[in-house]
XYZ file of C-alpha atoms in Angstrom:
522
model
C -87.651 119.249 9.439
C -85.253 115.953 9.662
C -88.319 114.703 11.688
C -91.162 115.334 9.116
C -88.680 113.903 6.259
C -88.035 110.789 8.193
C -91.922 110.219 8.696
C -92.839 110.940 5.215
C -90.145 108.586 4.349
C -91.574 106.090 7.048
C -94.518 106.787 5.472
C -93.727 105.779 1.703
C -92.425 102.661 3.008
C -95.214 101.401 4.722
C -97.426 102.198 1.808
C -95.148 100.458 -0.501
C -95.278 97.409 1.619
C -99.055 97.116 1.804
C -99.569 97.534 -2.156
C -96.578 94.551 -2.216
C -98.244 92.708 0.369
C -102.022 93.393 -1.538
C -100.350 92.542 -5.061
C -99.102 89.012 -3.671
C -102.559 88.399 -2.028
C -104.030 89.013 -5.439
C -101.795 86.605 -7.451
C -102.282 84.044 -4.736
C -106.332 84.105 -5.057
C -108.315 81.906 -8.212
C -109.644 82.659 -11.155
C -112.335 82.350 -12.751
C -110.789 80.572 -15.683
C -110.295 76.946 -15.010
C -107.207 76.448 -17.234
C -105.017 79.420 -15.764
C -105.684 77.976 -12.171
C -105.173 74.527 -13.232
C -101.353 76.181 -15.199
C -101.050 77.651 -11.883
C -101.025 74.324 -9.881
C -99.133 72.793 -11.767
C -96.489 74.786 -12.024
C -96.456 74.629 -8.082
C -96.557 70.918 -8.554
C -93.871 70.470 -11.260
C -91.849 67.579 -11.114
C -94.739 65.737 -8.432
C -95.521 62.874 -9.899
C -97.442 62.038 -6.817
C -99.897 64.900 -7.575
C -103.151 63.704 -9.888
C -104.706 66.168 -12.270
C -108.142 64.853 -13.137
C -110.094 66.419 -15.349
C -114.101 66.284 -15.899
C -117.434 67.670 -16.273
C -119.932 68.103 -13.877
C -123.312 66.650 -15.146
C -121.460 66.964 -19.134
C -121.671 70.456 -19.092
C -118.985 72.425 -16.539
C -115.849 71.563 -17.000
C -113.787 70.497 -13.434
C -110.431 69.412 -12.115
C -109.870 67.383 -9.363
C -106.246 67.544 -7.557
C -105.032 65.004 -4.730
C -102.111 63.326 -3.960
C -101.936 59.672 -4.766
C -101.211 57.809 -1.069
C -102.482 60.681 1.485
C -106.487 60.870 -0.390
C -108.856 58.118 -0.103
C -109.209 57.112 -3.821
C -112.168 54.509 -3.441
C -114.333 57.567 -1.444
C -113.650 59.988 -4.401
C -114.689 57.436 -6.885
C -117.949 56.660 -5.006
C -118.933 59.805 -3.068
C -117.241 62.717 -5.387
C -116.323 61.617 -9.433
C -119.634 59.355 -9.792
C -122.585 61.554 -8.437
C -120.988 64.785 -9.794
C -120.423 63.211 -13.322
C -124.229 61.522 -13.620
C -125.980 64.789 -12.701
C -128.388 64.684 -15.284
C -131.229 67.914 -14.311
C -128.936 70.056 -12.094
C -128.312 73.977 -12.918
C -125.200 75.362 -12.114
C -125.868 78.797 -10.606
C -124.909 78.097 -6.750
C -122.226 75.224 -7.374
C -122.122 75.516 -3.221
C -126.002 73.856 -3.341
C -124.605 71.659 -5.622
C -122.082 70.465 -3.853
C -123.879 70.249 -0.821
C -126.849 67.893 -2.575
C -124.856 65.699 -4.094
C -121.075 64.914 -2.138
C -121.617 62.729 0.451
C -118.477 64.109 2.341
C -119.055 65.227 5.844
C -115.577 68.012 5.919
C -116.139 70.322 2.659
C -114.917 73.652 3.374
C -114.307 76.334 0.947
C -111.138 77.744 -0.696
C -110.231 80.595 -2.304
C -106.640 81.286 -2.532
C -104.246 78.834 -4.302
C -102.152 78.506 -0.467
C -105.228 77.407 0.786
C -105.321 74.588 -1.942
C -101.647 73.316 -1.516
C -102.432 73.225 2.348
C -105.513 70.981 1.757
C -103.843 69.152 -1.290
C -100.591 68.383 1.006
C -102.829 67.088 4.102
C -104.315 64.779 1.701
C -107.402 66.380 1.301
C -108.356 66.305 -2.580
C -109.589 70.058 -4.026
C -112.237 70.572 -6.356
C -111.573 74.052 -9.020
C -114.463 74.487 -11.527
C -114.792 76.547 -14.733
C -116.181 80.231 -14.169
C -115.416 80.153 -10.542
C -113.362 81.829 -8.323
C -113.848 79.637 -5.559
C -112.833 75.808 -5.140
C -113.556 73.196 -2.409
C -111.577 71.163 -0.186
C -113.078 67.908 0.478
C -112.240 65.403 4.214
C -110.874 62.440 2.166
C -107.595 62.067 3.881
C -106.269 59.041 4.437
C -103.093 57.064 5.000
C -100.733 54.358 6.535
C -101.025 54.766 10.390
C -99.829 52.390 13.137
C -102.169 50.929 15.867
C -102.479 52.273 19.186
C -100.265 50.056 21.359
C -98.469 50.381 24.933
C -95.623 52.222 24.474
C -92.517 50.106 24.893
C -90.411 52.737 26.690
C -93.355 53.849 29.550
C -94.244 50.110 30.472
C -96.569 49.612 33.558
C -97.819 46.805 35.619
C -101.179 48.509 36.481
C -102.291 51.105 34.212
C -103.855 51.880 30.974
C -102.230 49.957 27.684
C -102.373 52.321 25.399
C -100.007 54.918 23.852
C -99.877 57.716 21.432
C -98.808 57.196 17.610
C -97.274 59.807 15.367
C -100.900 60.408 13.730
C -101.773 63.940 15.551
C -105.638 63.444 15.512
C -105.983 60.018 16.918
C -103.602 61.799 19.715
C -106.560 63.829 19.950
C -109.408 61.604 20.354
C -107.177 59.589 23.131
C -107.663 62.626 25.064
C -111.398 63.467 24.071
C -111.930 60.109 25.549
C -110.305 60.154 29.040
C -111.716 64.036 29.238
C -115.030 64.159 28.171
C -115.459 67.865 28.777
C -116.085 70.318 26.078
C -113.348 72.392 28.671
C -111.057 70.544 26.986
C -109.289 73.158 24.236
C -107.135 71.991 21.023
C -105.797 75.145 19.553
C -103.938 74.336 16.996
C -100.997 75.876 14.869
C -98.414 75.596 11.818
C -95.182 75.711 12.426
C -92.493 75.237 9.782
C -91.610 76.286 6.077
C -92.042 73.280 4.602
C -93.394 70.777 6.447
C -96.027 73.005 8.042
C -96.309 70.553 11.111
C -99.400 70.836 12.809
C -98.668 71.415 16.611
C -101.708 71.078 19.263
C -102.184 72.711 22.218
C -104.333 71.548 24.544
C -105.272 72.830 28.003
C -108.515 72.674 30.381
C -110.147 76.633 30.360
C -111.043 77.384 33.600
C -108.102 75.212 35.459
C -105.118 76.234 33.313
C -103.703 80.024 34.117
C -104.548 81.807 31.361
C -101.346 84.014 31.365
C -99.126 80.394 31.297
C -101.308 79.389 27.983
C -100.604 83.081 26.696
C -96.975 82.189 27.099
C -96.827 78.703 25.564
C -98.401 80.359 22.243
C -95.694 83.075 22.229
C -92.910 80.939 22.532
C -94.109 78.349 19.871
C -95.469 81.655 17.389
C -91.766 83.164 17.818
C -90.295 79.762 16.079
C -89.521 79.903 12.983
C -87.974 76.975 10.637
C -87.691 75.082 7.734
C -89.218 71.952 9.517
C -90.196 70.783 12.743
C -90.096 66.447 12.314
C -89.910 65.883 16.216
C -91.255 67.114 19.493
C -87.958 67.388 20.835
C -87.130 70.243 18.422
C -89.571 71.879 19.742
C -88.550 71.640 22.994
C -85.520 73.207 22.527
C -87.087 75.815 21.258
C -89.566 76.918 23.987
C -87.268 75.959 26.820
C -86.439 78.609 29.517
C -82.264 77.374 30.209
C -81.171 75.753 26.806
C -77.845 75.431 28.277
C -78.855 73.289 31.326
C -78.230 69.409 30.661
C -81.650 69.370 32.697
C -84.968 69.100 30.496
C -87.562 71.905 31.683
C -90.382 70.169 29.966
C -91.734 66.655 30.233
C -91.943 64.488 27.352
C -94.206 61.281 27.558
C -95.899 58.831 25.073
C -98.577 58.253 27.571
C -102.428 59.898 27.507
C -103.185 59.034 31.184
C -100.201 61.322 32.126
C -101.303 64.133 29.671
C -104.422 63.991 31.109
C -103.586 64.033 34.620
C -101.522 66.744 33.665
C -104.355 68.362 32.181
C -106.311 68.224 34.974
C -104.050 69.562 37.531
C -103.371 73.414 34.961
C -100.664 72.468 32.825
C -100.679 72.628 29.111
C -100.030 69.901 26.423
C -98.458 69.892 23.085
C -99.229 67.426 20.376
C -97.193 67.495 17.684
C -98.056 65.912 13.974
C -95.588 63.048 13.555
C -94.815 61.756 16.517
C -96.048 59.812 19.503
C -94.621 62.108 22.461
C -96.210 64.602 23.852
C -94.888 67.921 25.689
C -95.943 68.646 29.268
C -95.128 72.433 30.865
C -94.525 73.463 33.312
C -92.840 71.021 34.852
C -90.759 70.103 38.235
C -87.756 68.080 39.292
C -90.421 66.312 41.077
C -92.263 65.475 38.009
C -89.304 64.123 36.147
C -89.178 61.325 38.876
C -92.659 60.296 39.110
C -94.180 57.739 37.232
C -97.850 57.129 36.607
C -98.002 53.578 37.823
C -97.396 55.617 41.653
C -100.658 56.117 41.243
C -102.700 53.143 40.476
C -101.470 51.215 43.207
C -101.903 51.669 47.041
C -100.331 55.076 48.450
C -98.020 53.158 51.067
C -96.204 51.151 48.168
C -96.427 54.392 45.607
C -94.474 55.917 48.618
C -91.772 53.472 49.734
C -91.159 53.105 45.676
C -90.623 57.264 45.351
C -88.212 57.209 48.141
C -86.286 54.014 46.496
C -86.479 56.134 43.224
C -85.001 59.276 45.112
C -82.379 56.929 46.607
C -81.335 55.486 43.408
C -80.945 58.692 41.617
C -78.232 60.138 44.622
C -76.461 56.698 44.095
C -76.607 56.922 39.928
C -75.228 60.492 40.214
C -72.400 59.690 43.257
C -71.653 56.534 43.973
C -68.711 56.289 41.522
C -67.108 60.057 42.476
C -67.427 58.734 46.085
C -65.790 55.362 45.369
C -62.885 57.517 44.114
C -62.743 60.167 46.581
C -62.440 57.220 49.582
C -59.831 55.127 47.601
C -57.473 57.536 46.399
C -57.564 60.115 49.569
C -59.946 58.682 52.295
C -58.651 55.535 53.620
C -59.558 56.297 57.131
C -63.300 56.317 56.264
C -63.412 53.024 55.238
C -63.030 49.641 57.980
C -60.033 48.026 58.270
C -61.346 44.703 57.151
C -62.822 46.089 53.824
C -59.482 48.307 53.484
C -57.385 45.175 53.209
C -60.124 43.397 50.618
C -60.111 46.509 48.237
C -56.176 47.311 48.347
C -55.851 43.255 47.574
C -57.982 43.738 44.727
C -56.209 46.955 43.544
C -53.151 45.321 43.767
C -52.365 44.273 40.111
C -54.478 47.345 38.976
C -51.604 50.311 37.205
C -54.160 52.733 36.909
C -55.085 55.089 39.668
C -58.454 55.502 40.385
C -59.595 58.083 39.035
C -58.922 56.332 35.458
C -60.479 53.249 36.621
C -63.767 54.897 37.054
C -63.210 56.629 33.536
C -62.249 53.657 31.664
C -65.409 51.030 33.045
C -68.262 54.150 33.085
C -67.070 55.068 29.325
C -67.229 51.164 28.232
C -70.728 51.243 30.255
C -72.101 53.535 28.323
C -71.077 52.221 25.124
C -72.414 49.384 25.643
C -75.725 50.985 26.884
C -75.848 53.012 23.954
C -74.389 49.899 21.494
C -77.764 47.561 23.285
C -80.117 50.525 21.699
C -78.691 51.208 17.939
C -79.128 47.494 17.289
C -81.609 45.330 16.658
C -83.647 44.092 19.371
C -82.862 40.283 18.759
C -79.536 41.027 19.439
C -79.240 44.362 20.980
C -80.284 42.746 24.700
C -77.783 39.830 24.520
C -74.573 42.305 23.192
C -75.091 44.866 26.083
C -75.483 41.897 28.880
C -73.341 39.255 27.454
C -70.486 42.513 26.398
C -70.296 43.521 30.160
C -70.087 40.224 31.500
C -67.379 39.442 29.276
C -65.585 42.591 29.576
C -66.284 42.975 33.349
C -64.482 39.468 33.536
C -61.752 39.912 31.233
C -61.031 43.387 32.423
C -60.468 41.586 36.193
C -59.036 39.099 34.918
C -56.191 41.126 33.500
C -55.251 43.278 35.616
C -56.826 46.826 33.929
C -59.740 47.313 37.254
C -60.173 45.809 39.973
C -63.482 43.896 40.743
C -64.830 46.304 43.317
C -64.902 49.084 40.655
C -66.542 46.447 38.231
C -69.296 46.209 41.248
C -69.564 49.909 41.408
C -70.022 50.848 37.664
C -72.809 47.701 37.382
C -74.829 49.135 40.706
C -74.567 52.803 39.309
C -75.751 51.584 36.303
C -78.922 49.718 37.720
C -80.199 52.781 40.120
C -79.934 54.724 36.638
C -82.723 52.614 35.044
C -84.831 53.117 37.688
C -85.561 57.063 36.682
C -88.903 56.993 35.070
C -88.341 59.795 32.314
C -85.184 59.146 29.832
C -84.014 62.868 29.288
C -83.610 63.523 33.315
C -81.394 59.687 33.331
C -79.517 60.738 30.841
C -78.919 64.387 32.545
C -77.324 62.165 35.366
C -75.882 59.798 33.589
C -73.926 62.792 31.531
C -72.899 65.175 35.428
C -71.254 61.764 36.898
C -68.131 62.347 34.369
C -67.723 65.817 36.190
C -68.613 64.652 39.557
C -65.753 62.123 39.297
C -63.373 64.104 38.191
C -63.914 66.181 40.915
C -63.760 63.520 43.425
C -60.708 62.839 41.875
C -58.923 66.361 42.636
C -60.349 67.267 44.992
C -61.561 63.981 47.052
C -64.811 64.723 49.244
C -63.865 68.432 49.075
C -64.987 68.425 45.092
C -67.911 66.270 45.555
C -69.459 68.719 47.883
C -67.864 71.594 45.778
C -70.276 69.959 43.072
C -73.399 68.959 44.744
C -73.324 72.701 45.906
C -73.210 73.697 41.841
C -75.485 71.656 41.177
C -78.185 72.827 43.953
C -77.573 76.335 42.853
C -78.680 75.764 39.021
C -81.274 73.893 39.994
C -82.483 76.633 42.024
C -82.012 78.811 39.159
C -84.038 76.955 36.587
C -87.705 77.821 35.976
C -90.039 76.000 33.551
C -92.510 78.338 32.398
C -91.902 80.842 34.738
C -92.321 78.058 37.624
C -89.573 76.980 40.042
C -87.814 73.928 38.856
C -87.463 72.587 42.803
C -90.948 73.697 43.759
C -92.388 72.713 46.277
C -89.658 72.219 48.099
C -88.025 75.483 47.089
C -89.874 77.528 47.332
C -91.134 76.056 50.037
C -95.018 74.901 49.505
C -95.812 72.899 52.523
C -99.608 71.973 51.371
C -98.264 70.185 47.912
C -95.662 68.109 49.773
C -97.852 65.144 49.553
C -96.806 64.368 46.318
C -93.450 64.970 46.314
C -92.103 63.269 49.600
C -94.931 61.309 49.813
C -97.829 59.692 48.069
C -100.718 60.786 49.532
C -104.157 58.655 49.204
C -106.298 60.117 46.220
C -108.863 61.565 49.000
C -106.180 63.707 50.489
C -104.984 65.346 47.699
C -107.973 67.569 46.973
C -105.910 70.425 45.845
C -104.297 71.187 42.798
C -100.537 71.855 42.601
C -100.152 75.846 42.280
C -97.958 76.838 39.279
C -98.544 80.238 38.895
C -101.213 82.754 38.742
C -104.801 81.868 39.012
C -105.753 78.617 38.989
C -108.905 76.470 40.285
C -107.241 74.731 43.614
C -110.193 72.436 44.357
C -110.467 69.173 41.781
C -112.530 67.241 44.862
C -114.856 67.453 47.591
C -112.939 67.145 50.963
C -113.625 64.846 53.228
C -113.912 61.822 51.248
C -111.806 59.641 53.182
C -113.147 55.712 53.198
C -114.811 53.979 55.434
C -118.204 52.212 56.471
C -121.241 53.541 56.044
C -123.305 54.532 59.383
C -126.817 54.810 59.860
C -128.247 56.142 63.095
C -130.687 53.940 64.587
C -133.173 55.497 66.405
């Protein structure tokens, strides 16, 4: 009995919410009476003094409104190719206003509307809507258009060799960069809304028959569960589809570049453009990936190898050459000579502060300046982050606070960090140094190993997209080593990386390797 009342009740409820849901979807559709549509809109539009309201007939006879918003609609197109043919219809009859349109708007996009969301969408992507008298159906007309900036190289990806050109916040030119450099119709843009209010347009983009289905399954789920007022920046997205928040580690890859979304693209992943902004989201992603940079790959293998190794090098120094400074001086004398002993105790001699504090005090003031050199302008921003640690580097020897091998220390840690290609993984080093010196400061060697160990561990627990964040290396992949330690000539890599789940492994035909041609002379 409790069970039949509880359906019935169940029941009741889901009937009410369909007639609320059908009720709204009937208030949101036209009419057929131009003036309550046009009350409608602006009622929706109150207080937009942005939004134009232009009123005419069509031919002298039906009475139309035009709606656009002044800056995002291309006012001299709906002068020429919408206002003036429609009002100078002179022998036209009215009775299929889609003919009508057809004939006379020279407009490539028109696309039919219905519902009044439908015409805010359009209206609010600068696309001006036509409403006319005695019909329940208007028309949204391709006449976008607004400030953009030029397609430039982007100033943060530099290369030597390599293309010059970068992505800009407008999402469709994104688009066409890609259409370009893959000239397959294989190449998908799906694209969704995401957001209350700013209903940001969000692109994904994937090559069908090389990216695993199930992984592009999974990037739509994660961005469909978001919900928000606005999305402004890629990076909010990425916090939202990320596997670990918590990890100071990025699981995606972020890049203003189209020659690394497409070579992304072509080895299974899956791209998001988002509407707004020039960088891109790459998943999954590796470790690996983090440290590679595109120019590895325009140049000859052997000096796109000895490079990645210097990288790799780097990035161990950037994370523990200052805890290791600190573990030696303040508890490992013996591992140091004798010679070098005397130097650094001479230099340590005015110094009050241990050493531990040292290496707070000049890695704080480093990154302060770091972070001063990008808030301000660039004519000065340059000269007050070099010329400010040259002064304070000197002055701070000078008087006594650290001692000059510390100063030496800070300045080389601070180089190898620039040379990590992708800004969110330097920064995720930059930020575990603080604990790795502390450590070393406890704990001497003891803690540094006590933290490289933590810090092998979560990286073995982090997945991107259901993919190992150390893979290939762990787990171990042997094949797609050779680009990871290495960088393997182009004709040698005729596999694609495997992510997960199906994927296409060949993108070449093997045995390609160079070399002159032979002809058999009989």
């Amino acid at each position: 009995m409790n069970r039949m009342i509880r359906k019935l009740f169940k029941t009741n409820r889901t009937e009410k919410k369909q007639s609320i849901e059908t009720s709204i979807q009937k208030q949101d559709l036209l009419s057929n009476n131009l003036l309550e549509n046009e009350n409608k809109l602006r009622s929706i539009y109150k207080n937009g003094s942005d939004v134009i309201f232009r009123s005419f007939f069509i031919g002298g006879k039906e009475k139309a409104l035009l709606i656009y918003i002044d800056g995002l609609s291309n006012m001299e197109e709906i002068d020429e190719n919408v206002l003036s043919p429609l009002m100078q219809i002179t022998d036209e009859k009215f009775d299929h206003v889609n003919d009508l349109i057809e004939k006379k708007i020279s407009v490539s996009d028109v696309k039919e509307i219905r519902a009044f969301s439908e015409c805010t969408n359009e209206i609010s992507l600068g696309n001006p809507v036509i409403v006319v008298d005695k019909r329940k159906t208007g028309f949204a007309l391709g006449l976008s258009k607004w400030e953009m900036r030029s397609v430039e190289e982007p100033s943060a990806e530099m290369v030597v060799k390599g293309p010059r050109e970068g992505f800009v916040e407008t999402i469709r030119i994104n688009t066409s960069l890609l259409r370009r450099k893959i000239r397959s119709p294989d190449l998908k843009m799906e694209s969704m809304e995401i957001g209350r209010y700013t209903k940001t347009n969000v692109v994904i983009s994937y090559l069908e028959g090389v990216a695993d289905k199930t992984l592009i399954e999974e990037v739509k789920n994660r961005l469909s569960r978001i919900d928000i007022d606005g999305i402004v920046e890629s990076g909010m997205v990425e916090e939202f589809i990320e596997d670990n928040p918590y990890s100071p580690f990025p699981q995606v890859l972020s890049t203003e570049r189209p020659d690394i979304v497409t070579s992304a693209l072509l080895e299974g992943r899956v791209a998001l453009l988002v509407d707004g902004t020039p960088f891109s989201i790459i998943v999954p992603t590796t470790l690996y990936s983090l440290l590679q940079a595109s120019e590895d790959y325009y140049g000859r293998f052997l000096i796109g190898t000895a490079i990645r190794w210097l990288r790799y090098l780097f990035l161990v120094i950037s994370l523990l050459l200052p805890s290791l400074y600190v573990a030696v001086i303040t508890y490992h004398h013996e591992m140091v000579p004798t010679t070098l002993l005397i130097s650094m105790a001479a230099s340590r001699e005015q110094v009050p502060f241990p050493a531990l504090i040292e290496a707070l005090i000049m890695e704080i003031t480093f990154e302060a300046l770091r972070e001063a050199g990008l808030r301000l302008p660039k004519q000065v921003g340059a000269a007050v982050s070099i010329v400010g640690a040259l002064v304070i580097g000197e002055a701070a020897v000078s008087a006594g606070i650290v001692s000059a091998p510390m100063v030496m220390v800070v300045a080389i840690t601070g180089i190898a960090s620039f040379t990590i290609p992708r800004y969110s993984a330097s920064i995720a080093i930059r930020m575990l140094r603080f604990p790795m010196i502390l450590l070393a400061g406890i704990l001497g060697l003891l803690g540094i190993m006590l933290g490289v160990i933590t810090l092998i561990i979560h990286l073995c627990t982090l997945r991107s997209f259901g993919v190992p964040f150390l893979s290939p290396m762990a787990p171990m992949q042997v094949d797609e080593w050779k680009d990871v330690l290495i960088r393997a000539p182009w004709w040698k890599m005729d596999t694609r990386p495997h992510f997960t789940g199906e994927y296409k492994k060949y993108r070449q035909a093997p045995g390609q390797k160079p070399g002159p041609t032979r002809e058999d002379n009989n």
